[in-house]
PDB file of C-alpha atoms in Angstrom:
ATOM      1  CA  MET I 910      30.048  12.026 -11.939  1.00 37.00           C
ATOM      2  CA  LEU I 911      27.083  13.536 -13.807  1.00 44.00           C
ATOM      3  CA  THR I 912      27.138  17.230 -14.611  1.00 53.00           C
ATOM      4  CA  GLY I 913      25.628  19.136 -11.727  1.00 56.00           C
ATOM      5  CA  ALA I 914      25.695  16.123  -9.398  1.00 57.00           C
ATOM      6  CA  ASP I 915      28.645  17.228  -7.267  1.00 65.00           C
ATOM      7  CA  PRO I 916      28.076  18.663  -3.750  1.00 82.00           C
ATOM      8  CA  ILE I 917      26.554  22.134  -3.600  1.00 92.00           C
ATOM      9  CA  PRO I 918      28.309  24.378  -1.030  1.00 92.00           C
ATOM     10  CA  CYS I 919      25.274  25.823   0.784  1.00 93.00           C
ATOM     11  CA  ASN I 920      27.429  27.283   3.550  1.00 93.00           C
ATOM     12  CA  ASN I 921      29.839  29.038   1.194  1.00 95.00           C
ATOM     13  CA  LEU I 922      27.942  31.141  -1.322  1.00 96.00           C
ATOM     14  CA  GLN I 923      31.110  32.559  -2.847  1.00 96.00           C
ATOM     15  CA  ALA I 924      32.249  29.033  -3.639  1.00 96.00           C
ATOM     16  CA  LEU I 925      28.819  28.308  -5.136  1.00 97.00           C
ATOM     17  CA  PHE I 926      29.038  31.455  -7.256  1.00 97.00           C
ATOM     18  CA  ASP I 927      32.473  30.447  -8.545  1.00 96.00           C
ATOM     19  CA  LEU I 928      31.247  26.924  -9.311  1.00 96.00           C
ATOM     20  CA  CYS I 929      28.228  28.256 -11.241  1.00 97.00           C
ATOM     21  CA  ASN I 930      30.327  30.827 -13.075  1.00 97.00           C
ATOM     22  CA  ASP I 931      32.753  28.160 -14.286  1.00 96.00           C
ATOM     23  CA  ARG I 932      30.137  25.560 -15.202  1.00 96.00           C
ATOM     24  CA  TYR I 933      27.241  27.572 -16.602  1.00 97.00           C
ATOM     25  CA  PHE I 934      28.897  30.779 -17.835  1.00 97.00           C
ATOM     26  CA  ASN I 935      32.340  29.474 -18.841  1.00 97.00           C
ATOM     27  CA  GLY I 936      33.940  31.679 -16.192  1.00 96.00           C
ATOM     28  CA  THR I 937      33.044  34.852 -18.088  1.00 96.00           C
ATOM     29  CA  LEU I 938      31.371  36.792 -15.262  1.00 97.00           C
ATOM     30  CA  ARG I 939      33.589  39.436 -13.674  1.00 95.00           C
ATOM     31  CA  SER I 940      32.455  40.219 -10.171  1.00 90.00           C
ATOM     32  CA  GLY I 941      34.902  42.890  -8.975  1.00 86.00           C
ATOM     33  CA  GLU I 942      36.347  43.544  -5.521  1.00 87.00           C
ATOM     34  CA  ASP I 943      33.206  45.050  -3.967  1.00 90.00           C
ATOM     35  CA  PHE I 944      30.894  42.263  -5.089  1.00 96.00           C
ATOM     36  CA  THR I 945      29.449  39.921  -2.427  1.00 97.00           C
ATOM     37  CA  VAL I 946      27.095  36.960  -2.355  1.00 97.00           C
ATOM     38  CA  ARG I 947      25.102  36.496   0.816  1.00 97.00           C
ATOM     39  CA  TYR I 948      21.952  35.167   2.408  1.00 97.00           C
ATOM     40  CA  SER I 949      19.043  37.483   3.143  1.00 95.00           C
ATOM     41  CA  THR I 950      16.019  37.180   5.405  1.00 89.00           C
ATOM     42  CA  ALA I 951      13.601  37.717   2.522  1.00 84.00           C
ATOM     43  CA  GLU I 952      10.828  35.151   2.270  1.00 77.00           C
ATOM     44  CA  ARG I 953       8.848  36.087  -0.814  1.00 78.00           C
ATOM     45  CA  GLN I 954      11.862  36.979  -2.953  1.00 89.00           C
ATOM     46  CA  LEU I 955      14.167  33.981  -3.423  1.00 94.00           C
ATOM     47  CA  GLY I 956      16.954  35.932  -5.088  1.00 96.00           C
ATOM     48  CA  ARG I 957      18.005  39.447  -5.971  1.00 96.00           C
ATOM     49  CA  PHE I 958      20.816  40.951  -8.030  1.00 97.00           C
ATOM     50  CA  ARG I 959      21.960  44.393  -6.909  1.00 96.00           C
ATOM     51  CA  TYR I 960      24.173  46.837  -8.818  1.00 95.00           C
ATOM     52  CA  CYS I 961      25.244  50.482  -8.759  1.00 94.00           C
ATOM     53  CA  PRO I 962      23.033  52.521 -11.141  1.00 91.00           C
ATOM     54  CA  GLU I 963      25.758  55.127 -11.673  1.00 90.00           C
ATOM     55  CA  SER I 964      28.680  52.838 -12.522  1.00 90.00           C
ATOM     56  CA  CYS I 965      26.654  49.762 -13.579  1.00 90.00           C
ATOM     57  CA  ARG I 966      28.995  47.665 -11.433  1.00 94.00           C
ATOM     58  CA  PRO I 967      27.632  44.558  -9.691  1.00 96.00           C
ATOM     59  CA  LEU I 968      27.279  44.881  -5.926  1.00 96.00           C
ATOM     60  CA  ALA I 969      25.697  41.681  -4.645  1.00 97.00           C
ATOM     61  CA  ILE I 970      23.582  38.626  -5.202  1.00 97.00           C
ATOM     62  CA  GLU I 971      21.279  38.012  -2.248  1.00 97.00           C
ATOM     63  CA  LEU I 972      19.580  34.652  -1.777  1.00 97.00           C
ATOM     64  CA  SER I 973      16.845  33.846   0.713  1.00 95.00           C
ATOM     65  CA  SER I 974      18.176  31.935   3.715  1.00 94.00           C
ATOM     66  CA  ARG I 975      15.161  29.631   3.340  1.00 92.00           C
ATOM     67  CA  LEU I 976      17.015  28.044   0.420  1.00 95.00           C
ATOM     68  CA  ARG I 977      19.813  26.789   2.667  1.00 94.00           C
ATOM     69  CA  ASP I 978      17.947  23.516   3.223  1.00 93.00           C
ATOM     70  CA  HIS I 979      17.299  23.067  -0.504  1.00 95.00           C
ATOM     71  CA  PRO I 980      20.668  22.886  -2.298  1.00 96.00           C
ATOM     72  CA  ARG I 981      19.382  22.336  -5.831  1.00 96.00           C
ATOM     73  CA  ALA I 982      16.900  25.193  -5.531  1.00 96.00           C
ATOM     74  CA  LEU I 983      19.684  27.357  -4.084  1.00 97.00           C
ATOM     75  CA  ARG I 984      21.897  26.654  -7.092  1.00 97.00           C
ATOM     76  CA  SER I 985      19.050  27.404  -9.490  1.00 97.00           C
ATOM     77  CA  ALA I 986      18.299  30.696  -7.729  1.00 97.00           C
ATOM     78  CA  MET I 987      21.975  31.649  -7.909  1.00 97.00           C
ATOM     79  CA  VAL I 988      22.167  30.994 -11.649  1.00 98.00           C
ATOM     80  CA  ARG I 989      18.945  32.872 -12.283  1.00 98.00           C
ATOM     81  CA  GLU I 990      20.393  36.014 -10.628  1.00 97.00           C
ATOM     82  CA  MET I 991      23.603  35.608 -12.612  1.00 98.00           C
ATOM     83  CA  ILE I 992      21.688  36.130 -15.878  1.00 98.00           C
ATOM     84  CA  PRO I 993      20.985  39.847 -15.210  1.00 97.00           C
ATOM     85  CA  MET I 994      24.562  40.112 -13.986  1.00 97.00           C
ATOM     86  CA  LEU I 995      25.692  38.848 -17.403  1.00 97.00           C
ATOM     87  CA  ALA I 996      23.306  41.293 -19.082  1.00 97.00           C
ATOM     88  CA  LEU I 997      24.787  44.228 -17.170  1.00 96.00           C
ATOM     89  CA  GLN I 998      28.331  43.136 -17.993  1.00 96.00           C
ATOM     90  CA  SER I 999      27.436  42.831 -21.689  1.00 96.00           C
ATOM     91  CA  TYR I1000      25.961  46.341 -21.580  1.00 96.00           C
ATOM     92  CA  ARG I1001      29.134  47.743 -20.000  1.00 95.00           C
ATOM     93  CA  ASP I1002      31.300  46.019 -22.610  1.00 95.00           C
ATOM     94  CA  THR I1003      29.257  47.064 -25.661  1.00 96.00           C
ATOM     95  CA  GLY I1004      27.115  50.035 -24.625  1.00 95.00           C
ATOM     96  CA  ASP I1005      24.130  48.277 -26.230  1.00 95.00           C
ATOM     97  CA  GLY I1006      21.030  48.716 -24.092  1.00 93.00           C
ATOM     98  CA  ILE I1007      19.359  45.719 -25.720  1.00 95.00           C
ATOM     99  CA  PHE I1008      20.998  43.498 -23.109  1.00 96.00           C
ATOM    100  CA  LEU I1009      19.137  45.232 -20.266  1.00 95.00           C
ATOM    101  CA  ASP I1010      15.634  44.268 -21.476  1.00 95.00           C
ATOM    102  CA  ARG I1011      14.205  47.617 -20.461  1.00 94.00           C
ATOM    103  CA  VAL I1012      11.807  47.854 -23.416  1.00 94.00           C
ATOM    104  CA  PRO I1013      10.110  45.246 -25.611  1.00 94.00           C
ATOM    105  CA  LEU I1014      11.997  43.993 -28.645  1.00 91.00           C
ATOM    106  CA  HIS I1015       9.831  43.532 -31.721  1.00 91.00           C
ATOM    107  CA  GLY I1016       8.960  39.897 -32.279  1.00 91.00           C
ATOM    108  CA  HIS I1017      10.138  38.757 -28.844  1.00 93.00           C
ATOM    109  CA  LEU I1018       8.309  38.034 -25.627  1.00 94.00           C
ATOM    110  CA  PHE I1019       8.509  40.794 -23.023  1.00 95.00           C
ATOM    111  CA  ILE I1020       7.167  40.196 -19.508  1.00 94.00           C
ATOM    112  CA  GLU I1021       8.448  43.202 -17.574  1.00 94.00           C
ATOM    113  CA  PRO I1022      11.575  45.391 -17.422  1.00 94.00           C
ATOM    114  CA  GLY I1023      14.511  43.038 -16.885  1.00 95.00           C
ATOM    115  CA  ILE I1024      12.657  39.989 -18.217  1.00 96.00           C
ATOM    116  CA  GLY I1025      12.688  40.313 -21.957  1.00 96.00           C
ATOM    117  CA  ALA I1026      14.403  38.920 -25.025  1.00 96.00           C
ATOM    118  CA  PHE I1027      17.935  38.569 -23.600  1.00 97.00           C
ATOM    119  CA  PHE I1028      16.930  37.171 -20.207  1.00 97.00           C
ATOM    120  CA  LEU I1029      14.477  34.661 -21.686  1.00 97.00           C
ATOM    121  CA  ALA I1030      16.949  33.522 -24.346  1.00 97.00           C
ATOM    122  CA  GLN I1031      19.627  32.898 -21.704  1.00 97.00           C
ATOM    123  CA  LEU I1032      17.152  31.082 -19.476  1.00 97.00           C
ATOM    124  CA  GLU I1033      16.077  28.810 -22.316  1.00 97.00           C
ATOM    125  CA  HIS I1034      19.676  28.126 -23.352  1.00 97.00           C
ATOM    126  CA  LEU I1035      20.718  27.184 -19.821  1.00 98.00           C
ATOM    127  CA  ASN I1036      17.714  24.902 -19.334  1.00 97.00           C
ATOM    128  CA  LEU I1037      18.488  23.084 -22.584  1.00 97.00           C
ATOM    129  CA  GLN I1038      22.185  22.713 -21.829  1.00 97.00           C
ATOM    130  CA  PHE I1039      21.806  21.983 -18.119  1.00 97.00           C
ATOM    131  CA  PRO I1040      18.426  20.372 -17.308  1.00 96.00           C
ATOM    132  CA  GLU I1041      19.378  20.049 -13.632  1.00 96.00           C
ATOM    133  CA  LEU I1042      18.831  23.796 -13.201  1.00 96.00           C
ATOM    134  CA  CYS I1043      15.060  23.798 -13.918  1.00 96.00           C
ATOM    135  CA  LEU I1044      15.120  27.597 -14.214  1.00 96.00           C
ATOM    136  CA  THR I1045      11.793  29.427 -14.136  1.00 95.00           C
ATOM    137  CA  ILE I1046      10.904  33.032 -14.860  1.00 94.00           C
ATOM    138  CA  LYS I1047       9.540  33.758 -11.381  1.00 90.00           C
ATOM    139  CA  PRO I1048      10.406  30.904  -9.013  1.00 90.00           C
ATOM    140  CA  ARG I1049       8.277  30.289  -5.918  1.00 88.00           C
ATOM    141  CA  PHE I1050       9.481  28.710  -2.719  1.00 89.00           C
ATOM    142  CA  GLY I1051       8.506  25.059  -2.495  1.00 87.00           C
ATOM    143  CA  SER I1052       7.317  24.836  -6.095  1.00 84.00           C
ATOM    144  CA  GLY I1053       8.888  22.258  -8.371  1.00 84.00           C
ATOM    145  CA  SER I1054      11.178  19.264  -8.097  1.00 89.00           C
ATOM    146  CA  LEU I1055      14.190  21.202  -6.773  1.00 94.00           C
ATOM    147  CA  PHE I1056      12.737  21.463  -3.274  1.00 91.00           C
ATOM    148  CA  ASP I1057      12.894  18.802  -0.583  1.00 90.00           C
ATOM    149  CA  GLN I1058       9.243  18.781   0.462  1.00 84.00           C
ATOM    150  CA  SER I1059      10.047  16.836   3.641  1.00 85.00           C
ATOM    151  CA  ARG I1060      11.968  19.899   4.884  1.00 89.00           C
ATOM    152  CA  ILE I1061       9.126  22.364   4.358  1.00 88.00           C
ATOM    153  CA  PRO I1062       6.837  22.488   7.421  1.00 88.00           C
ATOM    154  CA  THR I1063       3.111  22.131   6.900  1.00 92.00           C
ATOM    155  CA  ALA I1064       0.899  25.200   7.224  1.00 95.00           C
ATOM    156  CA  ARG I1065      -2.666  25.983   8.263  1.00 96.00           C
ATOM    157  CA  LEU I1066      -5.133  27.878   6.123  1.00 97.00           C
ATOM    158  CA  VAL I1067      -8.371  29.515   7.209  1.00 97.00           C
ATOM    159  CA  VAL I1068     -10.857  29.436   4.348  1.00 97.00           C
ATOM    160  CA  ILE I1069     -13.493  32.191   4.397  1.00 96.00           C
ATOM    161  CA  PRO I1070     -16.394  32.139   1.891  1.00 95.00           C
ATOM    162  CA  ALA I1071     -16.878  35.902   1.998  1.00 93.00           C
ATOM    163  CA  ASP I1072     -19.160  36.236  -1.047  1.00 92.00           C
ATOM    164  CA  PRO I1073     -20.774  32.877  -1.874  1.00 92.00           C
ATOM    165  CA  ALA I1074     -23.238  34.424  -4.323  1.00 92.00           C
ATOM    166  CA  ASN I1075     -20.329  35.463  -6.567  1.00 93.00           C
ATOM    167  CA  ASN I1076     -18.140  32.443  -5.779  1.00 94.00           C
ATOM    168  CA  ALA I1077     -15.497  34.608  -4.107  1.00 94.00           C
ATOM    169  CA  GLY I1078     -13.710  34.325  -0.815  1.00 95.00           C
ATOM    170  CA  VAL I1079     -10.568  34.965   1.183  1.00 96.00           C
ATOM    171  CA  ILE I1080      -7.853  32.566   2.333  1.00 96.00           C
ATOM    172  CA  TYR I1081      -5.362  33.403   5.071  1.00 96.00           C
ATOM    173  CA  ARG I1082      -2.399  31.486   6.371  1.00 94.00           C
ATOM    174  CA  LEU I1083      -2.246  31.164  10.144  1.00 96.00           C
ATOM    175  CA  HIS I1084       0.936  32.315  11.831  1.00 94.00           C
ATOM    176  CA  ASP I1085       3.113  29.273  12.538  1.00 91.00           C
ATOM    177  CA  LYS I1086       3.156  30.084  16.264  1.00 92.00           C
ATOM    178  CA  ALA I1087      -0.510  31.031  16.608  1.00 94.00           C
ATOM    179  CA  PRO I1088      -2.901  28.737  18.488  1.00 93.00           C
ATOM    180  CA  ILE I1089      -6.079  27.630  16.757  1.00 94.00           C
ATOM    181  CA  GLN I1090      -8.835  29.599  18.422  1.00 94.00           C
ATOM    182  CA  TRP I1091     -12.052  28.871  16.588  1.00 95.00           C
ATOM    183  CA  LYS I1092     -14.148  31.553  18.261  1.00 94.00           C
ATOM    184  CA  GLN I1093     -11.534  34.223  17.550  1.00 95.00           C
ATOM    185  CA  LEU I1094     -11.168  33.157  13.917  1.00 96.00           C
ATOM    186  CA  ARG I1095     -14.928  33.109  13.382  1.00 95.00           C
ATOM    187  CA  GLU I1096     -15.220  36.595  14.838  1.00 95.00           C
ATOM    188  CA  MET I1097     -12.389  37.804  12.598  1.00 95.00           C
ATOM    189  CA  ALA I1098     -14.110  36.347   9.527  1.00 95.00           C
ATOM    190  CA  TRP I1099     -17.414  37.979  10.438  1.00 96.00           C
ATOM    191  CA  LEU I1100     -16.034  41.399  11.359  1.00 94.00           C
ATOM    192  CA  ASN I1101     -13.663  41.675   8.385  1.00 93.00           C
ATOM    193  CA  HIS I1102     -15.531  39.798   5.667  1.00 94.00           C
ATOM    194  CA  GLY I1103     -19.125  39.314   6.824  1.00 94.00           C
ATOM    195  CA  ALA I1104     -18.713  35.543   6.605  1.00 94.00           C
ATOM    196  CA  PRO I1105     -20.655  33.423   9.130  1.00 93.00           C
ATOM    197  CA  THR I1106     -18.641  30.248   8.558  1.00 94.00           C
ATOM    198  CA  ILE I1107     -14.993  29.223   8.165  1.00 96.00           C
ATOM    199  CA  SER I1108     -13.022  26.047   7.650  1.00 96.00           C
ATOM    200  CA  LEU I1109      -9.442  25.186   8.545  1.00 97.00           C
ATOM    201  CA  LEU I1110      -7.073  23.081   6.471  1.00 97.00           C
ATOM    202  CA  ARG I1111      -3.620  21.711   7.211  1.00 96.00           C
ATOM    203  CA  VAL I1112      -1.696  21.792   3.943  1.00 95.00           C
ATOM    204  CA  CYS I1113       1.685  21.209   2.389  1.00 90.00           C
ATOM    205  CA  GLY I1114       3.822  24.267   3.130  1.00 89.00           C
ATOM    206  CA  ALA I1115       4.359  25.065  -0.542  1.00 86.00           C
ATOM    207  CA  LEU I1116       0.603  25.432  -1.103  1.00 88.00           C
ATOM    208  CA  ALA I1117       0.363  28.180   1.517  1.00 90.00           C
ATOM    209  CA  GLU I1118       3.096  30.444   0.151  1.00 87.00           C
ATOM    210  CA  GLU I1119       0.849  32.743  -1.862  1.00 86.00           C
ATOM    211  CA  PHE I1120      -1.632  33.563   0.899  1.00 91.00           C
ATOM    212  CA  PRO I1121      -1.300  36.461   3.376  1.00 90.00           C
ATOM    213  CA  VAL I1122      -0.238  35.523   6.912  1.00 92.00           C
ATOM    214  CA  LEU I1123      -2.302  36.500   9.934  1.00 94.00           C
ATOM    215  CA  ARG I1124      -0.696  37.876  13.075  1.00 94.00           C
ATOM    216  CA  LYS I1125      -0.080  35.664  16.099  1.00 94.00           C
ATOM    217  CA  ASP I1126      -3.424  36.817  17.525  1.00 94.00           C
ATOM    218  CA  ASN I1127      -5.191  35.516  14.381  1.00 94.00           C
ATOM    219  CA  GLN I1128      -5.991  39.023  13.106  1.00 94.00           C
ATOM    220  CA  PRO I1129      -5.077  40.462   9.677  1.00 93.00           C
ATOM    221  CA  ARG I1130      -1.970  42.627   9.567  1.00 89.00           C
ATOM    222  CA  ALA I1131      -2.541  46.346   9.188  1.00 86.00           C
ATOM    223  CA  ASN I1132      -0.858  46.431   5.759  1.00 83.00           C
ATOM    224  CA  THR I1133      -2.530  43.285   4.415  1.00 77.00           C
ATOM    225  CA  ARG I1134      -4.270  43.807   1.106  1.00 78.00           C
ATOM    226  CA  VAL I1135      -7.456  41.772   1.134  1.00 78.00           C
ATOM    227  CA  ARG I1136      -7.455  39.639  -1.984  1.00 82.00           C
ATOM    228  CA  MET I1137     -10.754  38.111  -2.962  1.00 89.00           C
ATOM    229  CA  GLU I1138     -10.105  34.808  -4.691  1.00 88.00           C
ATOM    230  CA  PRO I1139     -12.175  34.467  -7.883  1.00 87.00           C
ATOM    231  CA  ASP I1140     -13.391  30.947  -8.693  1.00 92.00           C
ATOM    232  CA  PHE I1141     -13.197  30.414  -4.948  1.00 94.00           C
ATOM    233  CA  ASP I1142     -14.765  26.950  -4.953  1.00 95.00           C
ATOM    234  CA  LEU I1143     -12.280  25.707  -7.548  1.00 95.00           C
ATOM    235  CA  VAL I1144      -9.292  27.154  -5.675  1.00 94.00           C
ATOM    236  CA  VAL I1145     -10.402  25.551  -2.415  1.00 95.00           C
ATOM    237  CA  GLN I1146     -11.156  22.230  -4.093  1.00 95.00           C
ATOM    238  CA  GLU I1147      -7.684  22.104  -5.653  1.00 94.00           C
ATOM    239  CA  ILE I1148      -6.174  22.637  -2.204  1.00 94.00           C
ATOM    240  CA  ARG I1149      -8.407  19.954  -0.693  1.00 95.00           C
ATOM    241  CA  ASP I1150      -7.507  17.492  -3.444  1.00 94.00           C
ATOM    242  CA  HIS I1151      -3.794  17.638  -2.615  1.00 91.00           C
ATOM    243  CA  ARG I1152      -2.677  14.372  -1.060  1.00 88.00           C
ATOM    244  CA  LEU I1153      -1.225  16.095   2.034  1.00 88.00           C
ATOM    245  CA  THR I1154      -4.249  18.288   2.788  1.00 94.00           C
ATOM    246  CA  ALA I1155      -6.271  17.468   5.912  1.00 95.00           C
ATOM    247  CA  GLU I1156      -9.386  19.086   7.343  1.00 95.00           C
ATOM    248  CA  LEU I1157      -9.060  20.438  10.874  1.00 95.00           C
ATOM    249  CA  ALA I1158     -12.326  19.785  12.667  1.00 91.00           C
ATOM    250  CA  ALA I1159     -13.758  22.253  15.136  1.00 88.00           C
ATOM    251  CA  PRO I1160     -14.293  20.906  18.650  1.00 82.00           C
ATOM    252  CA  GLU I1161     -17.864  19.782  19.177  1.00 68.00           C
ATOM    253  CA  ALA I1162     -20.006  22.366  20.884  1.00 53.00           C
ATOM    254  CA  GLN I1163     -20.830  21.407  24.462  1.00 50.00           C
ATOM    255  CA  PRO I1164     -24.605  21.304  25.166  1.00 53.00           C
ATOM    256  CA  GLU I1165     -25.884  24.072  27.387  1.00 53.00           C
ATOM    257  CA  PRO I1166     -26.792  22.853  30.892  1.00 54.00           C
ATOM    258  CA  GLU I1167     -30.524  22.340  31.335  1.00 54.00           C
ATOM    259  CA  THR I1168     -32.491  24.603  33.614  1.00 55.00           C
ATOM    260  CA  MET I1169     -34.412  23.044  36.491  1.00 50.00           C
ATOM    261  CA  GLY I1170     -37.678  23.711  34.667  1.00 54.00           C
ATOM    262  CA  GLU I1171     -36.457  21.892  31.533  1.00 53.00           C
ATOM    263  CA  THR I1172     -35.369  18.939  33.660  1.00 49.00           C
ATOM    264  CA  PHE I1173     -38.818  18.483  35.239  1.00 49.00           C
ATOM    265  CA  ALA I1174     -40.610  19.140  31.960  1.00 53.00           C
ATOM    266  CA  GLY I1175     -39.257  15.853  30.659  1.00 51.00           C
ATOM    267  CA  TRP I1176     -40.274  13.852  33.779  1.00 52.00           C
ATOM    268  CA  HIS I1177     -43.309  11.577  33.456  1.00 52.00           C
ATOM    269  CA  PRO I1178     -44.548   9.994  36.757  1.00 51.00           C
ATOM    270  CA  GLU I1179     -46.260   7.137  34.936  1.00 51.00           C
ATOM    271  CA  ALA I1180     -42.913   5.833  33.846  1.00 45.00           C
ATOM    272  CA  TYR I1181     -42.119   5.007  37.438  1.00 42.00           C
ATOM    273  CA  SER I1182     -45.530   3.483  38.415  1.00 45.00           C
ATOM    274  CA  GLY I1183     -44.020   0.022  38.797  1.00 42.00           C
ATOM    275  CA  TYR I1184     -41.840   1.032  41.701  1.00 38.00           C
TER     276      TYR I1184
END
């Protein structure tokens, strides 16, 4: 059997941790009695390593429950969170703060605290030794070959050209349980962004991850930070060009009933002179 091709225990995260520790870290990680691995309800954050700041002892690795249906992505997320766990263990063993990547190291790439020379070197080493992991610096749900796209539901986006003169606009994701109410969405776009028109797209679920989600009543959440998309036309065109994107057409407007005066205004007696 190929390395990394054996079954991934999605329903037993401790077993998955032990498997990854043996295979990718040569069994060197020491977890301790209080350490746990568990699923979390987080959506944006796929994984998180938690430890005690006072003792520098590992407490938990938490993985988003959304990964349960994507075993290879789950394994990759687990290994990614084991890298800072290794860094903390190395710091405890040596007292050398270089392992923690808290400050830039001269001549090495530094992205943010915790993602510096040590983390990036370990990530590169693991990717070279074990290509099945496909580790990334900041993984996103649904992005990459590790995810089973057939198990990610489609999403709906409302596209709002809020500032056409400057090629800027806003894109929201509709709540999965919200009905499509065109009048309500148009009013929301006008009241919040001064936009007279909108369009709706059904897209691959992974494409909608980065956009803020509206409430079930199709209104922005109170804590939503409005993010104007620069290069709006290009962003929208890239979404439209995806093979799974479909335009959702608005129902045709029903003509207003004619008044009695309008009805007779179109009547010409000469047209009936043969009767």
